Coordinates of C-alpha atoms and ligand atoms in Angstrom, one line a residue:
X123 CA 51.2 110.3 18.9
X124 CA 54.9 111.1 18.3
X125 CA 55.2 112.5 21.8
X126 CA 53.9 109.2 23.3
X127 CA 56.2 107.2 21.0
X128 CA 59.2 109.2 22.3
X129 CA 58.1 108.8 25.9
X130 CA 57.8 105.0 25.5
X131 CA 61.2 104.9 23.8
X132 CA 62.7 106.9 26.7
X133 CA 61.1 104.6 29.3
X134 CA 62.4 101.5 27.5
X135 CA 65.9 102.9 27.7
X136 CA 65.4 103.8 31.3
X137 CA 64.3 100.3 32.1
X138 CA 67.2 98.8 30.2
X139 CA 69.7 100.8 32.3
X140 CA 67.8 100.2 35.6
X141 CA 70.0 98.8 38.5
X142 CA 69.1 98.3 42.1
X143 CA 71.1 100.1 44.7
X144 CA 72.0 98.4 48.0
X145 CA 68.9 99.6 49.9
X146 CA 66.4 98.7 47.0
X147 CA 64.6 95.5 46.1
X148 CA 62.8 94.4 42.9
X149 CA 59.6 95.8 44.6
X150 CA 61.0 99.3 44.1
X151 CA 61.0 98.6 40.3
X152 CA 57.5 97.1 40.4
X153 CA 56.0 100.1 42.2
X154 CA 57.6 102.5 39.8
X155 CA 56.8 100.8 36.5
X156 CA 54.1 98.1 37.0
X157 CA 52.1 99.4 40.0
X158 CA 48.5 100.8 39.8
X159 CA 50.0 104.3 39.6
X160 CA 53.1 103.1 37.6
X161 CA 54.4 104.4 34.3
X162 CA 53.2 101.4 32.2
X163 CA 49.6 102.1 33.4
X164 CA 49.9 105.8 32.7
X165 CA 51.1 105.2 29.2
X166 CA 48.3 102.6 28.6
X167 CA 45.8 105.3 29.6
X168 CA 46.9 107.3 26.5
X169 CA 45.2 104.7 24.2
X170 CA 41.9 106.5 24.5
X171 CA 43.5 109.5 22.7
X172 CA 44.8 107.3 19.8
X173 CA 42.6 107.5 16.6
X174 CA 41.0 104.2 15.7
X175 CA 43.1 103.4 12.6
X176 CA 46.2 103.7 14.7
X177 CA 45.0 101.7 17.7
X178 CA 46.3 98.4 16.4
X179 CA 49.8 99.6 15.7
X180 CA 50.0 101.6 18.9
X181 CA 48.6 98.8 21.0
X182 CA 51.5 96.6 19.8
X183 CA 54.1 99.2 20.9
X184 CA 52.5 99.5 24.3
X185 CA 52.2 95.7 24.8
X186 CA 55.9 95.4 23.9
X187 CA 56.7 98.1 26.4
X188 CA 54.7 96.3 29.1
X189 CA 56.5 93.0 28.3
X190 CA 59.9 94.7 28.6
X191 CA 59.0 96.1 32.0
X192 CA 57.7 92.7 33.2
X193 CA 60.8 90.8 32.0
X194 CA 63.0 93.3 33.8
X195 CA 61.0 92.8 37.0
X196 CA 61.5 89.0 36.8
X197 CA 65.2 89.5 36.2
X198 CA 65.5 91.9 39.2
X199 CA 63.6 89.4 41.4
X200 CA 65.9 86.6 40.5
X201 CA 69.0 88.9 41.2
X202 CA 67.7 89.7 44.7
X203 CA 67.1 86.0 45.5
X204 CA 70.6 85.0 44.2
X205 CA 72.4 87.7 46.2
X206 CA 70.5 86.7 49.4
X207 CA 71.4 83.1 48.8
X208 CA 75.1 83.8 48.2
X209 CA 75.2 85.9 51.5
X210 CA 73.4 83.1 53.3
X211 CA 75.8 80.5 52.0
X212 CA 79.0 82.3 52.9
X213 CA 78.2 84.0 56.2
X214 CA 76.8 82.0 59.1
X215 CA 76.0 84.7 61.6
X216 CA 75.4 82.1 64.3
X217 CA 79.1 80.9 64.3
X218 CA 81.3 82.1 67.1
X219 CA 84.1 84.5 66.2
X220 CA 87.6 83.4 65.3
X221 CA 90.0 82.7 68.2
X222 CA 92.7 85.4 68.7
X223 CA 96.0 83.6 69.1
X224 CA 97.3 84.7 72.5
X225 CA 101.0 84.8 73.1
X226 CA 102.7 83.6 76.4
X227 CA 105.0 85.6 78.6
X228 CA 108.7 85.0 78.2
X229 CA 110.2 82.8 80.9
X230 CA 112.7 85.5 81.8
X231 CA 109.8 87.9 82.3
X232 CA 107.9 85.4 84.4
X233 CA 110.9 84.8 86.7
X234 CA 111.8 88.5 86.8
X235 CA 108.2 89.4 87.8
X236 CA 108.1 86.8 90.5
X237 CA 111.4 88.0 92.0
X238 CA 110.2 91.6 91.9
X239 CA 106.9 90.7 93.6
X240 CA 108.7 88.9 96.4
X241 CA 111.0 91.8 97.2
X242 CA 108.2 94.3 96.8
X243 CA 106.4 92.5 99.7
X244 CA 109.6 93.3 101.8
X245 CA 109.3 97.0 100.9
X246 CA 111.8 97.2 98.0
X247 CA 111.0 99.6 95.1
X248 CA 111.9 98.9 91.5
X249 CA 114.6 101.2 90.0
X250 CA 115.8 101.3 86.4
X251 CA 118.6 103.1 84.6
X252 CA 120.6 103.3 81.3
X253 CA 122.1 100.4 79.5
X254 CA 124.7 102.6 77.9
X255 CA 126.9 103.9 80.7
X256 CA 130.0 105.9 81.5
X257 CA 133.1 104.6 83.4
X258 CA 132.2 106.3 86.7
X259 CA 128.8 104.7 87.1
X260 CA 129.7 101.2 85.8
X261 CA 133.2 100.9 87.4
X262 CA 134.9 103.7 89.3
X263 CA 132.1 104.5 91.8
X264 CA 131.9 100.8 92.5
X265 CA 135.4 100.6 93.8
X266 CA 136.7 98.9 90.7
X267 CA 140.4 100.0 90.5
X268 CA 141.7 101.2 87.1
X269 CA 143.6 98.0 86.4
X270 CA 140.8 95.6 87.5
X271 CA 140.4 92.6 85.1
X272 CA 136.6 93.3 84.8
X273 CA 137.6 96.5 82.9
X274 CA 139.5 94.4 80.4
X275 CA 138.4 94.8 76.7
X276 CA 137.7 91.0 76.9
X277 CA 134.7 91.6 79.2
X278 CA 133.3 95.0 78.4
X279 CA 131.8 96.3 75.1
X280 CA 133.1 99.8 74.7
X281 CA 131.3 102.2 72.3
X282 CA 133.4 104.5 70.2
X283 CA 131.4 107.4 68.6
X284 CA 132.7 110.6 67.1
X285 CA 130.1 112.6 69.3
X286 CA 131.2 110.9 72.5
X287 CA 132.9 114.1 73.7
X288 CA 135.8 112.2 75.2
X289 CA 133.6 110.0 77.4
X290 CA 134.3 106.2 77.5
X291 CA 130.8 105.0 76.8
X292 CA 130.2 101.3 77.4
X293 CA 127.3 98.8 77.6
X294 CA 126.8 98.2 81.3
X295 CA 128.3 95.0 82.6
X296 CA 125.9 94.8 85.6
X297 CA 122.8 96.8 86.8
X298 CA 124.9 98.3 89.7
X299 CA 125.0 101.5 87.7
X300 CA 121.4 102.0 88.7
X301 CA 122.2 101.7 92.4
X302 CA 125.0 104.2 92.1
X303 CA 122.7 106.7 90.4
X304 CA 120.1 106.2 93.2
X305 CA 122.7 106.7 95.9
X306 CA 123.9 109.9 94.2
X307 CA 120.4 111.3 94.5
X308 CA 121.0 111.2 98.3
X309 CA 117.5 110.3 99.4
X310 CA 118.0 107.9 102.3
X311 CA 117.1 105.3 103.3
X312 CA 117.3 103.3 100.0
X313 CA 115.6 100.0 99.5
X314 CA 115.6 99.1 95.8
X315 CA 115.8 96.2 93.3
X316 CA 117.2 96.9 89.9
X317 CA 116.2 94.5 87.1
X318 CA 117.7 94.8 83.6
X319 CA 119.8 93.6 80.7
X320 CA 123.5 93.6 81.0
X321 CA 126.3 92.9 78.5
X322 CA 129.6 91.1 78.6
X323 CA 132.1 90.2 75.9
X324 CA 131.8 86.5 76.3
X325 CA 131.8 83.7 73.7
X326 CA 128.2 82.4 73.5
X327 CA 127.7 78.9 74.8
X328 CA 125.2 76.7 76.8
X329 CA 126.4 78.4 80.0
X330 CA 127.4 82.0 78.9
X331 CA 126.0 84.7 76.7
X332 CA 127.1 88.2 75.6
X333 CA 123.9 89.6 77.1
X334 CA 121.8 88.4 80.0
X335 CA 119.5 89.7 82.7
X336 CA 120.2 90.6 86.3
X337 CA 118.4 91.6 89.4
X338 CA 120.4 93.4 91.9
X339 CA 119.2 94.7 95.3
X340 CA 120.4 97.4 97.6
X341 CA 119.4 98.4 101.1
X342 CA 121.0 101.4 102.8
X343 CA 119.9 102.7 106.2
X344 CA 121.2 103.1 109.7
X345 CA 122.3 99.9 111.5
X346 CA 121.9 97.6 108.5
X347 CA 123.7 94.3 109.3
X348 CA 124.7 91.0 107.6
X349 CA 121.9 89.4 109.6
X350 CA 119.4 91.6 107.8
X351 CA 120.9 90.4 104.5
X352 CA 120.7 86.8 105.5
X353 CA 117.0 87.0 106.6
X354 CA 116.0 89.0 103.4
X355 CA 117.6 86.4 101.1
X356 CA 116.2 83.5 103.2
X357 CA 112.7 84.9 102.7
X358 CA 113.3 85.3 99.0
X359 CA 114.5 81.7 98.6
X360 CA 111.5 80.2 100.5
X361 CA 109.1 82.2 98.4
X362 CA 110.9 81.4 95.2
X363 CA 111.8 77.8 95.6
X364 CA 109.8 76.5 98.5
X365 CA 109.7 76.4 102.4
X366 CA 111.8 73.2 102.6
X367 CA 114.8 74.7 100.7
X368 CA 117.9 75.6 102.8
X369 CA 120.5 78.3 102.3
X370 CA 124.2 78.5 103.0
X371 CA 126.8 81.3 102.6
X372 CA 130.4 80.9 101.4
X373 CA 133.0 83.8 101.8
X374 CA 133.8 85.4 98.5
X375 CA 135.2 88.6 97.0
X376 CA 133.6 91.5 95.0
X377 CA 135.2 94.9 94.8
X378 CA 132.0 96.7 95.8
X379 CA 131.1 94.6 98.9
X380 CA 133.0 93.8 102.1
X381 CA 132.6 91.3 103.5
X382 CA 131.3 89.4 100.4
X383 CA 129.6 86.0 100.1
X384 CA 128.1 83.7 97.6
X385 CA 124.8 82.0 98.5
X386 CA 123.9 78.4 97.7
X387 CA 120.5 76.8 98.1
X388 CA 119.9 73.1 98.8
X389 CA 119.3 71.3 95.5
X390 CA 115.5 71.2 95.0
X391 CA 115.8 68.5 92.4
X392 CA 117.3 65.8 94.7
X393 CA 116.6 67.5 98.0
X394 CA 120.3 67.7 98.8
X395 CA 121.0 64.0 98.1
X396 CA 123.1 64.7 95.1
X397 CA 122.3 64.7 91.3
X398 CA 123.5 66.1 88.0
X399 CA 122.1 69.6 88.6
X400 CA 124.0 70.1 91.8
X401 CA 127.0 68.0 90.6
X402 CA 126.4 65.6 93.5
X403 CA 127.2 68.3 96.1
X404 CA 123.6 68.8 97.2
X405 CA 124.0 72.6 96.8
X406 CA 123.6 75.0 93.9
X407 CA 124.9 78.6 93.8
X408 CA 122.3 81.2 93.1
X409 CA 123.7 84.7 93.9
X410 CA 126.5 86.9 95.2
X411 CA 126.0 89.4 98.0
X412 CA 127.7 91.4 100.8
X413 CA 127.8 94.6 102.8
X414 CA 128.3 97.7 100.6
X415 CA 132.0 98.6 100.6
X416 CA 132.7 101.9 102.6
X417 CA 134.5 103.3 99.6
X418 CA 131.3 102.9 97.5
X419 CA 129.3 104.8 100.1
X420 CA 132.0 107.5 100.1
X421 CA 132.1 107.7 96.3
X422 CA 128.3 108.4 96.3
X423 CA 128.6 111.0 99.1
X424 CA 126.9 108.9 101.8
X425 CA 128.2 109.3 105.3
X426 CA 129.6 105.8 106.0
X427 CA 130.0 106.4 109.7
X428 CA 126.2 106.8 109.9
X429 CA 124.9 104.5 107.2
X430 CA 125.6 100.9 106.2
X431 CA 123.9 98.7 103.7
X432 CA 123.8 95.3 102.0
X433 CA 123.7 94.5 98.3
X434 CA 123.1 91.3 96.3
X435 CA 123.1 90.3 92.6
X436 CA 121.7 87.4 90.7
X437 CA 121.4 86.3 87.0
X438 CA 117.7 85.8 86.1
X439 CA 118.7 83.2 83.4
X440 CA 120.4 81.2 86.1
X441 CA 117.3 81.3 88.4
X442 CA 115.1 80.4 85.4
X443 CA 117.4 77.5 84.4
X444 CA 117.2 76.0 87.9
X445 CA 113.4 76.6 88.3
X446 CA 112.5 75.1 84.9
X447 CA 115.5 72.8 84.5
X448 CA 116.6 74.4 81.2
X449 CA 120.0 73.0 80.2
X450 CA 121.0 75.6 77.6
X451 CA 121.1 79.4 78.2
X452 CA 120.8 80.1 74.5
X453 CA 117.2 78.9 74.4
X454 CA 116.2 82.1 76.2
X455 CA 117.3 84.4 73.4
X456 CA 116.5 82.3 70.3
X457 CA 112.7 83.0 70.2
X458 CA 111.8 79.4 69.3
X459 CA 108.0 79.3 69.9
X460 CA 108.1 75.6 70.6
X461 CA 110.3 76.5 73.7
X462 CA 108.6 79.8 74.7
X463 CA 105.0 78.5 74.6
X464 CA 105.7 75.9 77.3
X465 CA 105.7 78.7 80.0
X466 CA 102.6 80.1 81.5
X467 CA 102.0 82.6 84.3
X468 CA 99.4 84.9 85.7
X469 CA 101.9 87.8 85.9
Ligands
2U9_604 C1 126.3 98.9 94.7 C2 127.0 98.2 95.7 C3 127.1 96.8 95.7 C4 125.9 94.0 93.8 C5 126.4 92.6 94.0 C6 126.9 90.6 93.4 C7 127.4 90.6 94.6 C8 127.1 89.4 92.5 C9 126.7 88.5 90.3 C10 125.7 87.5 90.4 C11 125.7 86.7 89.2 C12 126.5 89.1 88.9 O1 124.8 88.1 87.3 S1 126.0 87.8 87.9 O2 127.1 87.3 87.1 N1 126.6 89.6 91.3 O3 127.6 88.4 92.8 N2 126.4 91.7 93.0 S2 127.1 92.0 95.3 O4 126.6 94.8 94.7 C13 126.5 96.1 94.7 C14 125.8 96.8 93.7 C15 125.7 98.2 93.7 C16 126.2 100.3 94.8

């Protein structure tokens, strides 16, 4: 008798503590306690061993035990229903997933990629180099004499560092350092374009910035002429701005090219009739160019009696301003999403 009472007491405690794990339902409980082979039935079977005078008292204990088990079962069933309902209410598995916000490419990258792809079709390869440069690769090799104004502290950001080892490090003022480094490798012919960021000590305004982006080009081989330069740039302009756009060259001066020229395109806003963009001239300047100066070839150990070459340089911001009619250069570096998300491209 006492054994059975202790057993019932233990089962009651067990039922009180019973909780469902994630992979169980109220049915798990029913089978264990209330099923045909369940613990309640097996305890009930003990009645036959109870003496008659105790049957009444003992029957009461067992009935209470059965009620406790049944109540717990009802409670567990309710819990299962509630948790199913709350999952059903919060998660609609038929809904499509959340949209991932996609960024857009920066207009400078769009224009840069377009320029690169045009020159790649003409056989130019892309070359890149360091933004922190020494005096030789940024200036001296490019035929910039010691006292040239472009070396003035006003224009160039110099870097002073205790570990510089006596080298005058600077932030490159153009990407021409990349061409110098390619020429020094001595693998001819060379047909490269060099995109990258450059730095100049300028006051920031709508038309100037202390950093901007350039693409420069260099072609060195035997018998390269100014005619090759003109045809290459004409192809570039037609692909970039449209077949109806014209070009013209004006004589100019750069220390690293001789002869040198600046190239204008007919204004694609007014078709050459005159507007604010072209300041009523019908033409807008887009780049500088020329035949590589013999001194530059010599500085880079290239035989200037055998080889000749042309070079050109353009500011990517300037091309982007013309193409998209952006009036203020600063917009390109302020990361204002209202500006940036107006540009779309496949590349
Ligand atoms: C080597 C030899 C010659 C690159 C050249 C220009 C003319 C030029 C300016 C355009 C607008 C710079 O971004 S800008 O301010 N560039 O006018 N650049 S010829 O000539 C080279 C380069 C490398 C070895």
